Amino acid sequence: MELSGLQIFKYLPAAKKTENTNCKKCGFPTCMAFALKLAKGGISPEACPFMPDELKKKINIAQKISQKTIEIQDLKIGGENVLFRHEKTFINPTALCVLLDCKDRNFEDKFKQISNFEINILNKTKKVDLIVLKNSDKTTIPSNKERTISLEDFEKLPVKIIEDKDFEKTAQELKFIREKAVKDKDENYSNPVCVHFSSGGNSIENFENLTAKASFYLCKYANMLLFEDFNEGMISSLMMLRENIFTDPQKPLKVEPKIYEFNGGDKNALIFLTTNFALTFFAVASELEKLNRPSYLIVTPADGMSVLTAWSAEKFTAKMVVKTLKDYDLASKVKTRKIIIPGLLAHMKKELDSEIKASGLDFEIVTGTIDACDIANFVKQF
Ligand code: SF4
């Protein structure tokens, strides 16, 4: 585990109120300043001659790598150093891989299906991360072998492979290995971990079972999942889950603030407005796409905050909305003069209307729905 500045400070003379408190021999004005700097890295613990051995030992352990990062072509796995995402962040998303036997009589079709499979999540294309080829030789390896590896080479990687035979045992083993790596920095457990699922056939029951188990292992703590059975629904579900687990909690998910057009926005298009929080944007955008009529979505800059958070943090103000309308020159783009705002901002309607009027614009604010899924019904009655 990493040590915080306060955890380090506890061991220093200033915290213990002993001789040498804030003596400056380390080059810092106080023990606290030294502790904070040491926690950030870049200085040696040896700079303080009064550091107890117990703390030196803890720092030595803390400075070791928890888990190695392995690169397979441009795929990175491992490198994790926390048990829970909220402690800091997870680093490399769990790789979703498929093992294919080149001697399988349907090999070519299966290979084509897996390598061509892709889905779009938050404007990013997601594909199977790696295809592991069993019984491969120069004649059977497909020419399109990007992100493929032979089973022989795969088995030589410094990756711990767990055969998934019993759910409880696999789950416990994954937890044990990650705790040894992160808490104890035990080098015997620092290799990334792959769970290998043997083929269970193509039944729906098998894929439901696989998806449930794989979802658990993806959260705790597999770096790689290797399937012998491929199902687009299963892989898509795991990709969606992975997208949620491996987002950095310190970085808000945001989209570019601008006017988005749906179904070929025209002069009479409906106008909606929201902030640039990605989850809100995609929920609203998918409803507007389904409307089958032209619409515009004005996305205001709000540091990726949701509408109510942005309003309470003063990132969504009437003045800012007016500025956005003027910056985008919306008045010249549309004849429509009604702007539909999220239902959660109903309390701002009057303030927005008067700010818009004072600015010389002739737009009118209409309060829309709280939930994006109600937009279609709202529009029918609008
Ligand atoms: Fe504190 Fe050690 Fe720096 Fe002196 S040398 S100020 S005791 S951290």
Short mmCIF file of N, CA, C and O in Angstrom, two decimals, residues 108-166:
data_model
loop_
_atom_site.label_atom_id
_atom_site.label_comp_id
_atom_site.label_asym_id
_atom_site.label_seq_id
_atom_site.Cartn_x
_atom_site.Cartn_y
_atom_site.Cartn_z
N GLU A 108 -11.84 -20.87 -39.63
CA GLU A 108 -11.81 -19.62 -40.40
C GLU A 108 -13.03 -18.75 -40.13
O GLU A 108 -12.92 -17.54 -39.96
N ASP A 109 -14.21 -19.38 -40.10
CA ASP A 109 -15.44 -18.62 -39.84
C ASP A 109 -15.40 -18.00 -38.44
O ASP A 109 -15.75 -16.84 -38.24
N LYS A 110 -14.96 -18.83 -37.48
CA LYS A 110 -14.92 -18.33 -36.10
C LYS A 110 -13.93 -17.18 -35.98
O LYS A 110 -14.19 -16.17 -35.34
N PHE A 111 -12.77 -17.35 -36.62
CA PHE A 111 -11.75 -16.32 -36.55
C PHE A 111 -12.28 -15.01 -37.14
O PHE A 111 -12.10 -13.93 -36.57
N LYS A 112 -12.97 -15.16 -38.27
CA LYS A 112 -13.50 -13.97 -38.94
C LYS A 112 -14.54 -13.28 -38.03
O LYS A 112 -14.53 -12.07 -37.84
N GLN A 113 -15.42 -14.10 -37.45
CA GLN A 113 -16.48 -13.54 -36.60
C GLN A 113 -15.88 -12.78 -35.41
O GLN A 113 -16.27 -11.66 -35.10
N ILE A 114 -14.87 -13.41 -34.78
CA ILE A 114 -14.29 -12.79 -33.58
C ILE A 114 -13.46 -11.55 -33.94
O ILE A 114 -13.56 -10.51 -33.29
N SER A 115 -12.65 -11.66 -35.00
CA SER A 115 -11.81 -10.50 -35.30
C SER A 115 -12.62 -9.35 -35.90
O SER A 115 -12.23 -8.19 -35.78
N ASN A 116 -13.77 -9.66 -36.51
CA ASN A 116 -14.59 -8.56 -37.06
C ASN A 116 -15.54 -7.96 -36.04
O ASN A 116 -16.11 -6.90 -36.27
N PHE A 117 -15.73 -8.67 -34.92
CA PHE A 117 -16.71 -8.18 -33.94
C PHE A 117 -16.24 -6.85 -33.32
O PHE A 117 -15.10 -6.73 -32.89
N GLU A 118 -17.14 -5.88 -33.27
CA GLU A 118 -16.82 -4.62 -32.57
C GLU A 118 -18.09 -3.94 -32.11
O GLU A 118 -19.15 -4.11 -32.71
N ILE A 119 -17.99 -3.22 -30.99
CA ILE A 119 -19.13 -2.40 -30.55
C ILE A 119 -18.59 -1.01 -30.21
O ILE A 119 -17.40 -0.83 -29.98
N ASN A 120 -19.55 -0.07 -30.16
CA ASN A 120 -19.16 1.30 -29.87
C ASN A 120 -19.65 1.66 -28.46
O ASN A 120 -20.83 1.55 -28.16
N ILE A 121 -18.72 2.04 -27.60
CA ILE A 121 -19.11 2.48 -26.25
C ILE A 121 -18.53 3.88 -26.03
O ILE A 121 -17.32 4.07 -26.14
N LEU A 122 -19.39 4.83 -25.73
CA LEU A 122 -18.98 6.22 -25.48
C LEU A 122 -18.05 6.72 -26.59
O LEU A 122 -16.96 7.25 -26.33
N ASN A 123 -18.46 6.46 -27.83
CA ASN A 123 -17.71 6.91 -29.01
C ASN A 123 -16.37 6.22 -29.20
O ASN A 123 -15.51 6.73 -29.90
N LYS A 124 -16.16 5.09 -28.52
CA LYS A 124 -14.91 4.36 -28.71
C LYS A 124 -15.23 2.96 -29.23
O LYS A 124 -16.17 2.33 -28.75
N THR A 125 -14.46 2.51 -30.23
CA THR A 125 -14.69 1.18 -30.78
C THR A 125 -14.00 0.14 -29.90
O THR A 125 -12.83 0.28 -29.57
N LYS A 126 -14.77 -0.88 -29.52
CA LYS A 126 -14.22 -1.94 -28.66
C LYS A 126 -14.22 -3.25 -29.43
O LYS A 126 -15.22 -3.59 -30.07
N LYS A 127 -13.09 -3.97 -29.36
CA LYS A 127 -12.96 -5.26 -30.04
C LYS A 127 -12.43 -6.29 -29.03
O LYS A 127 -11.97 -5.90 -27.94
N VAL A 128 -12.47 -7.56 -29.42
CA VAL A 128 -11.84 -8.59 -28.58
C VAL A 128 -10.35 -8.23 -28.48
O VAL A 128 -9.72 -7.88 -29.49
N ASP A 129 -9.79 -8.30 -27.28
CA ASP A 129 -8.44 -7.77 -27.08
C ASP A 129 -7.34 -8.65 -27.66
O ASP A 129 -6.32 -8.15 -28.12
N LEU A 130 -7.56 -9.97 -27.61
CA LEU A 130 -6.50 -10.87 -28.07
C LEU A 130 -7.12 -12.21 -28.47
O LEU A 130 -8.01 -12.71 -27.79
N ILE A 131 -6.65 -12.75 -29.61
CA ILE A 131 -7.07 -14.10 -29.99
C ILE A 131 -5.87 -15.02 -29.81
O ILE A 131 -4.79 -14.77 -30.38
N VAL A 132 -6.03 -16.02 -28.96
CA VAL A 132 -4.94 -16.96 -28.69
C VAL A 132 -5.17 -18.18 -29.58
O VAL A 132 -6.26 -18.77 -29.57
N LEU A 133 -4.15 -18.52 -30.38
CA LEU A 133 -4.32 -19.59 -31.38
C LEU A 133 -3.65 -20.88 -30.93
O LEU A 133 -2.43 -20.93 -30.75
N LYS A 134 -4.49 -21.91 -30.78
CA LYS A 134 -3.99 -23.22 -30.39
C LYS A 134 -3.68 -24.01 -31.67
O LYS A 134 -4.37 -23.82 -32.68
N ASN A 135 -2.66 -24.86 -31.63
CA ASN A 135 -2.27 -25.65 -32.80
C ASN A 135 -1.97 -24.78 -34.02
O ASN A 135 -2.32 -25.12 -35.14
N SER A 136 -1.39 -23.64 -33.75
CA SER A 136 -1.11 -22.75 -34.88
C SER A 136 0.26 -23.09 -35.45
O SER A 136 1.16 -23.53 -34.73
N ASP A 137 0.42 -22.95 -36.73
CA ASP A 137 1.74 -22.99 -37.34
C ASP A 137 1.70 -21.95 -38.45
O ASP A 137 0.69 -21.28 -38.65
N LYS A 138 2.84 -21.82 -39.14
CA LYS A 138 2.91 -20.73 -40.13
C LYS A 138 1.81 -20.81 -41.16
O LYS A 138 1.35 -19.83 -41.71
N THR A 139 1.35 -22.04 -41.46
CA THR A 139 0.33 -22.15 -42.52
C THR A 139 -1.05 -21.81 -42.00
O THR A 139 -1.91 -21.37 -42.75
N THR A 140 -1.29 -22.05 -40.72
CA THR A 140 -2.65 -21.81 -40.23
C THR A 140 -2.86 -20.42 -39.64
O THR A 140 -3.98 -19.97 -39.51
N ILE A 141 -1.76 -19.73 -39.26
CA ILE A 141 -1.94 -18.38 -38.69
C ILE A 141 -2.49 -17.47 -39.79
O ILE A 141 -1.90 -17.36 -40.86
N PRO A 142 -3.64 -16.84 -39.56
CA PRO A 142 -4.22 -15.99 -40.60
C PRO A 142 -3.34 -14.79 -40.89
O PRO A 142 -2.57 -14.35 -40.03
N SER A 143 -3.45 -14.29 -42.13
CA SER A 143 -2.60 -13.15 -42.48
C SER A 143 -3.00 -11.93 -41.64
O SER A 143 -2.16 -11.16 -41.22
N ASN A 144 -4.31 -11.83 -41.37
CA ASN A 144 -4.80 -10.72 -40.55
C ASN A 144 -4.61 -11.08 -39.08
O ASN A 144 -5.54 -11.41 -38.36
N LYS A 145 -3.33 -11.08 -38.62
CA LYS A 145 -3.08 -11.63 -37.29
C LYS A 145 -2.82 -10.57 -36.22
O LYS A 145 -2.19 -10.84 -35.21
N GLU A 146 -3.31 -9.39 -36.50
CA GLU A 146 -3.20 -8.32 -35.51
C GLU A 146 -3.90 -8.77 -34.22
O GLU A 146 -5.00 -9.34 -34.26
N ARG A 147 -3.26 -8.56 -33.11
CA ARG A 147 -3.81 -8.98 -31.82
C ARG A 147 -4.08 -10.49 -31.75
O ARG A 147 -5.12 -10.93 -31.26
N THR A 148 -3.17 -11.28 -32.32
CA THR A 148 -3.24 -12.72 -32.12
C THR A 148 -1.91 -13.17 -31.55
O THR A 148 -0.88 -12.50 -31.74
N ILE A 149 -1.93 -14.30 -30.87
CA ILE A 149 -0.69 -14.86 -30.32
C ILE A 149 -0.87 -16.37 -30.30
O ILE A 149 -1.99 -16.87 -30.11
N SER A 150 0.22 -17.11 -30.53
CA SER A 150 0.09 -18.56 -30.47
C SER A 150 0.00 -18.96 -28.99
O SER A 150 0.50 -18.26 -28.10
N LEU A 151 -0.64 -20.10 -28.77
CA LEU A 151 -0.80 -20.57 -27.38
C LEU A 151 0.57 -20.80 -26.73
O LEU A 151 0.76 -20.48 -25.56
N GLU A 152 1.53 -21.29 -27.54
CA GLU A 152 2.88 -21.54 -26.99
C GLU A 152 3.47 -20.23 -26.46
O GLU A 152 4.00 -20.18 -25.36
N ASP A 153 3.37 -19.17 -27.28
CA ASP A 153 3.93 -17.88 -26.84
C ASP A 153 3.14 -17.31 -25.66
O ASP A 153 3.70 -16.71 -24.75
N PHE A 154 1.83 -17.52 -25.70
CA PHE A 154 0.99 -17.01 -24.61
C PHE A 154 1.40 -17.65 -23.28
O PHE A 154 1.49 -16.97 -22.26
N GLU A 155 1.67 -18.95 -23.33
CA GLU A 155 2.02 -19.66 -22.09
C GLU A 155 3.39 -19.27 -21.56
O GLU A 155 3.72 -19.54 -20.41
N LYS A 156 4.20 -18.64 -22.42
CA LYS A 156 5.53 -18.21 -21.95
C LYS A 156 5.47 -16.84 -21.26
O LYS A 156 6.44 -16.40 -20.67
N LEU A 157 4.34 -16.15 -21.36
CA LEU A 157 4.24 -14.81 -20.77
C LEU A 157 4.27 -14.90 -19.24
O LEU A 157 3.77 -15.89 -18.68
N PRO A 158 4.80 -13.87 -18.58
CA PRO A 158 4.78 -13.90 -17.11
C PRO A 158 3.38 -13.58 -16.58
O PRO A 158 3.14 -12.53 -15.97
N VAL A 159 2.45 -14.46 -16.88
CA VAL A 159 1.06 -14.27 -16.46
C VAL A 159 0.63 -15.53 -15.72
O VAL A 159 0.88 -16.64 -16.18
N LYS A 160 0.04 -15.35 -14.56
CA LYS A 160 -0.45 -16.51 -13.79
C LYS A 160 -1.81 -16.92 -14.38
O LYS A 160 -2.73 -16.11 -14.47
N ILE A 161 -1.90 -18.19 -14.80
CA ILE A 161 -3.17 -18.65 -15.40
C ILE A 161 -3.92 -19.52 -14.39
O ILE A 161 -3.36 -20.47 -13.85
N ILE A 162 -5.17 -19.13 -14.13
CA ILE A 162 -6.02 -19.93 -13.23
C ILE A 162 -7.07 -20.63 -14.08
O ILE A 162 -7.77 -19.97 -14.86
N GLU A 163 -7.16 -21.95 -13.95
CA GLU A 163 -8.22 -22.68 -14.67
C GLU A 163 -9.50 -22.54 -13.86
O GLU A 163 -9.52 -22.87 -12.67
N ASP A 164 -10.57 -22.07 -14.50
CA ASP A 164 -11.81 -21.85 -13.75
C ASP A 164 -12.60 -23.16 -13.65
O ASP A 164 -13.34 -23.51 -14.57
N LYS A 165 -12.42 -23.84 -12.52
CA LYS A 165 -13.17 -25.10 -12.35
C LYS A 165 -14.27 -24.90 -11.33
O LYS A 165 -15.36 -25.42 -11.45
N ASP A 166 -13.97 -24.12 -10.29
CA ASP A 166 -14.93 -23.94 -9.21
C ASP A 166 -15.00 -22.44 -8.90
O ASP A 166 -13.98 -21.82 -8.59
#
